[in-house]
Every structure is written in structure tokens, then in C-alpha cells.
XYZ file of C-alpha atoms in Angstrom:
310
model
C 0.000 0.000 0.000
C 1.254 3.479 -0.831
C 0.261 6.933 0.395
C -0.073 10.148 -1.581
C -0.784 13.684 -0.521
C -2.319 14.938 -3.736
C -4.608 13.577 -6.425
C -2.657 15.236 -9.221
C 0.195 12.725 -9.005
C -1.916 9.564 -9.236
C -1.506 7.022 -12.027
C -4.592 4.809 -12.118
C -2.597 2.215 -14.029
C -0.709 1.543 -10.778
C -4.036 0.834 -9.066
C -5.102 -1.584 -11.794
C -1.709 -3.262 -11.470
C -2.768 -4.155 -7.925
C -1.458 -1.302 -5.813
C -3.691 0.061 -3.037
C -3.322 3.830 -2.714
C -4.374 6.075 0.168
C -4.627 9.818 -0.431
C -4.433 11.370 3.010
C -7.035 14.105 3.250
C -8.009 13.417 -0.357
C -11.692 14.135 0.191
C -10.897 17.766 0.981
C -9.347 18.081 -2.489
C -12.690 17.095 -3.999
C -15.197 18.791 -1.739
C -15.575 20.257 1.704
C -15.687 17.325 4.125
C -17.685 19.602 6.429
C -20.387 19.810 3.757
C -20.725 16.018 3.778
C -20.800 16.000 7.574
C -23.539 18.618 7.461
C -25.449 16.440 4.988
C -25.116 13.483 7.364
C -26.362 15.558 10.291
C -29.266 16.861 8.196
C -30.191 13.257 7.377
C -30.117 12.399 11.072
C -32.293 15.394 11.917
C -34.778 14.427 9.204
C -34.902 10.698 9.928
C -34.664 10.874 13.733
C -34.754 14.308 15.363
C -32.909 17.590 15.696
C -31.857 16.557 19.194
C -30.275 13.361 17.872
C -28.371 15.336 15.222
C -27.069 17.698 17.913
C -25.867 14.790 20.030
C -24.075 13.185 17.079
C -22.565 16.559 16.136
C -21.039 16.773 19.604
C -19.831 13.170 19.828
C -18.997 12.389 16.184
C -20.645 10.389 13.406
C -19.039 7.242 14.805
C -21.545 7.325 17.690
C -24.785 7.427 15.665
C -25.788 3.977 16.982
C -26.024 5.398 20.511
C -29.007 7.559 19.496
C -30.614 5.386 16.795
C -31.828 1.816 16.555
C -31.296 -0.104 13.337
C -34.598 1.011 11.776
C -33.808 4.688 12.284
C -30.232 4.126 11.167
C -31.545 2.589 7.950
C -33.718 5.677 7.424
C -30.653 7.887 7.946
C -28.681 5.912 5.356
C -31.463 6.151 2.783
C -31.947 9.869 3.405
C -28.212 10.553 3.093
C -28.118 8.569 -0.158
C -30.793 10.875 -1.595
C -28.991 13.990 -0.355
C -25.609 13.055 -1.790
C -26.658 11.810 -5.227
C -26.896 15.266 -6.837
C -23.423 16.191 -5.581
C -21.373 13.053 -6.079
C -21.344 13.189 -9.873
C -19.772 16.649 -9.660
C -17.294 15.246 -7.153
C -16.348 12.472 -9.556
C -15.923 14.932 -12.410
C -13.637 16.997 -10.204
C -11.676 13.837 -9.424
C -11.094 13.159 -13.121
C -10.187 16.816 -13.706
C -7.556 16.767 -10.932
C -5.854 13.629 -12.178
C -2.719 14.088 -14.258
C -2.999 12.919 -17.887
C -3.626 9.175 -17.873
C -2.507 6.716 -20.488
C -6.138 5.874 -21.270
C -9.442 7.729 -21.065
C -11.184 7.733 -17.684
C -14.899 6.876 -17.587
C -17.145 7.463 -14.576
C -19.983 5.448 -13.052
C -23.252 6.645 -11.548
C -22.784 4.007 -8.850
C -23.081 5.421 -5.335
C -22.476 3.492 -2.149
C -23.456 5.130 1.132
C -22.130 2.589 3.618
C -22.965 3.010 7.296
C -21.724 -0.020 9.237
C -22.817 -0.036 12.887
C -21.363 -2.396 15.474
C -22.621 -5.897 14.771
C -24.447 -6.060 18.092
C -26.728 -3.337 16.661
C -27.848 -5.541 13.764
C -27.718 -8.895 15.540
C -30.808 -10.929 14.709
C -31.853 -8.587 11.888
C -29.381 -9.762 9.238
C -31.918 -11.613 7.096
C -34.313 -8.665 7.151
C -31.476 -6.335 6.130
C -30.285 -8.563 3.289
C -31.015 -5.814 0.756
C -28.475 -3.642 2.565
C -25.625 -6.123 2.305
C -22.446 -4.111 1.875
C -24.276 -0.946 2.942
C -25.297 -1.725 6.535
C -24.321 -5.356 7.083
C -21.081 -7.022 5.996
C -20.576 -8.582 2.602
C -18.365 -11.624 2.179
C -15.243 -11.967 0.060
C -16.000 -11.121 -3.567
C -14.725 -9.508 -6.766
C -16.826 -6.672 -8.199
C -16.760 -7.912 -11.799
C -18.603 -11.060 -10.714
C -21.644 -8.780 -10.535
C -21.978 -5.829 -12.907
C -18.730 -3.858 -12.727
C -16.052 -3.512 -15.392
C -12.920 -5.591 -14.843
C -10.854 -2.415 -15.284
C -12.724 -0.408 -12.652
C -11.170 1.511 -9.751
C -13.008 1.909 -6.447
C -12.899 5.243 -4.625
C -13.502 4.653 -0.941
C -14.063 7.996 0.850
C -14.021 7.954 4.653
C -16.460 10.257 6.437
C -15.444 8.801 9.791
C -12.544 6.804 11.183
C -12.044 3.409 9.571
C -10.487 1.051 12.084
C -9.115 -2.463 11.919
C -12.197 -3.687 13.758
C -14.718 -2.156 11.326
C -12.972 -1.600 8.006
C -12.196 -3.341 4.741
C -10.301 -6.555 4.020
C -8.353 -6.953 0.757
C -6.454 -10.084 -0.336
C -3.606 -8.800 -2.577
C -2.248 -12.278 -3.354
C -5.559 -13.283 -4.938
C -5.616 -10.389 -7.409
C -6.528 -11.545 -10.918
C -6.252 -15.192 -9.985
C -8.985 -17.593 -11.150
C -11.257 -17.954 -8.135
C -14.146 -20.343 -7.707
C -17.384 -18.662 -6.670
C -21.136 -19.144 -6.811
C -21.793 -15.819 -8.501
C -22.034 -14.027 -5.179
C -19.605 -15.569 -2.699
C -16.106 -16.960 -2.820
C -16.212 -20.728 -2.440
C -14.233 -22.129 0.510
C -10.943 -23.999 0.595
C -8.995 -21.793 -1.818
C -5.550 -20.357 -1.187
C -5.972 -16.572 -1.284
C -3.226 -15.459 1.095
C -3.607 -13.161 4.076
C -5.835 -10.083 3.947
C -4.688 -6.507 4.374
C -6.784 -4.614 6.915
C -7.509 -1.039 5.909
C -7.361 1.867 8.372
C -8.245 5.435 7.391
C -8.770 8.767 9.061
C -11.889 10.774 8.351
C -11.335 12.544 5.017
C -8.911 9.977 3.607
C -9.478 8.480 0.164
C -8.604 4.865 -0.671
C -8.256 3.673 -4.267
C -8.141 -0.021 -5.148
C -8.978 -2.169 -8.139
C -12.524 -3.530 -8.155
C -11.107 -6.914 -9.165
C -9.237 -7.233 -5.888
C -10.804 -9.892 -3.696
C -12.288 -7.854 -0.842
C -14.865 -8.030 1.934
C -16.406 -6.009 4.735
C -14.732 -6.524 8.082
C -17.559 -7.413 10.522
C -17.749 -4.478 12.917
C -16.581 -5.843 16.259
C -15.620 -2.404 17.541
C -17.437 0.388 19.397
C -17.831 2.805 16.471
C -20.070 3.062 13.424
C -18.100 3.354 10.198
C -19.261 5.874 7.530
C -17.891 5.541 3.985
C -19.088 6.767 0.584
C -17.914 4.917 -2.523
C -17.754 5.749 -6.224
C -16.177 4.040 -9.250
C -14.238 5.035 -12.331
C -12.934 2.965 -15.205
C -9.548 3.348 -16.899
C -9.924 2.743 -20.616
C -13.049 1.466 -22.377
C -15.106 -0.636 -19.960
C -14.664 -4.376 -20.224
C -17.064 -6.802 -18.540
C -16.470 -10.325 -17.308
C -18.132 -12.883 -19.622
C -19.891 -14.509 -16.654
C -20.958 -11.307 -14.888
C -24.463 -11.437 -13.442
C -25.315 -7.840 -14.415
C -24.169 -4.730 -16.233
C -23.822 -1.035 -15.381
C -22.684 1.705 -17.777
C -19.704 3.993 -17.402
C -20.011 7.515 -18.777
C -17.677 9.688 -20.814
C -17.231 12.699 -18.486
C -16.437 15.033 -21.398
C -20.017 14.700 -22.642
C -21.952 15.045 -19.405
C -22.440 18.815 -19.570
C -22.890 19.099 -23.307
C -25.798 18.551 -25.725
C -24.217 15.135 -26.381
C -25.067 13.945 -22.851
C -27.257 11.048 -24.149
C -24.153 9.599 -25.819
C -22.099 9.545 -22.593
C -22.731 5.809 -21.910
C -22.242 4.773 -25.542
C -18.859 3.120 -24.995
C -20.398 0.823 -22.370
C -23.458 0.136 -24.489
C -21.337 -1.076 -27.408
C -19.881 -4.017 -25.494
C -20.439 -7.750 -25.341
C -21.286 -7.238 -21.657
C -24.284 -5.120 -22.597
C -25.425 -7.702 -25.176
C -25.207 -10.488 -22.593
C -27.176 -8.340 -20.154
C -29.972 -7.840 -22.706
C -30.143 -11.591 -23.315
C -30.414 -12.187 -19.560
C -33.225 -9.648 -19.323
C -35.150 -11.292 -22.175
C -34.766 -14.722 -20.585
C -35.775 -13.381 -17.179
C -38.800 -11.661 -18.706
C -39.858 -14.930 -20.316
C -39.449 -16.762 -17.030
C -41.550 -14.212 -15.189
C -44.234 -14.389 -17.868
C -44.385 -18.174 -17.519
C -44.685 -17.833 -13.761
C -47.656 -15.486 -14.221
C -49.557 -17.980 -16.382
C -52.064 -19.971 -14.344
C -52.434 -23.557 -15.583
C -55.868 -25.040 -16.206
C -57.110 -27.097 -13.262
C -56.651 -30.840 -13.804
C -59.572 -33.121 -14.461
C -60.606 -35.047 -11.346
C -59.170 -38.530 -11.263
C -60.961 -41.647 -10.114
C -64.518 -40.381 -10.132
C -67.134 -39.379 -12.674
C -67.556 -35.738 -13.524
C -71.087 -34.478 -13.546
C -71.649 -32.018 -16.372
C -74.578 -29.649 -16.608
C -76.799 -30.244 -19.622
């Protein structure tokens, strides 16, 4: 792992070669971290109460679970997601503008991950109910992003709004990078040699960059603090999708986003085999759902005569 002080000396090719890069205070180079903290406090005030927001403001975002149960914390996460969406695209465009010239074009994703991970005691017994928030409020197991819908040449931007500690952070297995791994489409299958994980620690405002094709997982939060992270993705070079990916998301050409050619921004992703495979999956899924909606005719009774009205 390497550390940088500024975004304007980053080479994303190094990240795709497997290097994990931390930009200390990198979020402040993209936006005011205070503005994101204010957005988080506004979400708390809206979803819980002004008094709760004041308490968290005094104690720190890490202590949100002391004033909110899991249902209210879920409402805070959803509210903050809505508040940040209009701003994060501009943040990502600023990120691409601050980078030095790269060897290939940088594309950006509309993906947004608002990840609020409370101590596991807070969610104990509610894991099944919160399954739709896997990776956002409850831990996700070891995986590679391109198994799902992400380009194999994507770079994850992990932006810390609070402290990220060894007991609540991210696990990355560098030795497994770009190795053929057996999985069920969602989870890494057991009994594979993947080496030892690196445990990520960040200060509030730090920015971590790592390749989406690194094997990584959420560290179950065994500590006393809630971890707040916002994630975005970029892609170096034209997006390429794994042939067995279970989904597809587009990456956008940032040069077109504020021009009359905005509708063409995702074109490079659309003109891929990954998009074609995704359309085939959708057609097959639509056919399956249609067949499930058809109600079969009731069977004729067996073993007795059927009385028919004249």
C-alpha cells in the first residue's frame, strides 16, 4: 500500500496493477468534508430528530448507533443517499479533472455506495431482514466486483467520512488479485488459497483507491464505532465486462456530461459484449416471469365421474 498527498500525481494504471493507494485528506481536495458531515447531520435530523443530530454533532458520526436503533439508522442511510446523489457526480468529475494525464481515457460510473456499518451487536438478529443492505449496513463476504456488474478495469474510490479502524474496516487479499477464483456468482467458495488479507485503516477525510477486481470483503464491525464511507467508481480505458458477470452497469464519458451530447455519454459501455449479454439475460428473465404469471388449467378429477350440466 502506498500513500499520496495529492490527487494530481496519481496514475490509475498503478491501481489496476494491484497497488492500493491512500490519499491522506483526499476528500478535501474534492469537496468540503464539512459539507458532507452537514449532509449526514441533516439526514439524522430528518430521519430521527434535531436533538439526535445535535448529540451526534457533539460526539462524532461514529456514535450514531447510541441515538438510533437499526430502523432509524436505515432511514438515515437512505436519506443521506438521496442527499448526496446530486453532488457526487460533480465530485467524480472533479476527481477526473484533478488527475494528471492518464494513459487511457477515464470513464465514470453513476454508482453510489453510502455505507454506514454499525457495530454488529446493533444488527444482531436482523441480518436476514437487512439482506437488501448487504455491503451498505451489514457485511458482505469476500467477492470480486466484476462477478456482478462492474467492469474488470474499474477503480473503487472509498471515501471515509469517519474513522475506519481495523475492527470495522475493509479486508483486501492482494495475493488473490486476478487469480482464477471459484465462486457461486455471489460468494467466494471455501478452501482456496488466497493469502492473508490486508486490513484497511483510514482517518476521516482519507481516500482509498483499489482495483474492483481485488478480492475484498467487509470486516464485521466488532468495535465500538459506526463506520461511515461513501464509494464511487471510475474505469480506466473502455469498460470491459467479465463474460460470466451477473449484471451490467454503464460507465459515462465525463467530457459529454455537460454538453448537448449527454445522451451519448454511456455509448462506450453500451457497445460491449457485456451489454449484449445483459440484454439476453433480461429477455430470458422476462420470459421466465411471464411463464410464472400464467395460471395452468385445473386438472380433471381422477378416479370419479364428472357431472356435467346439460
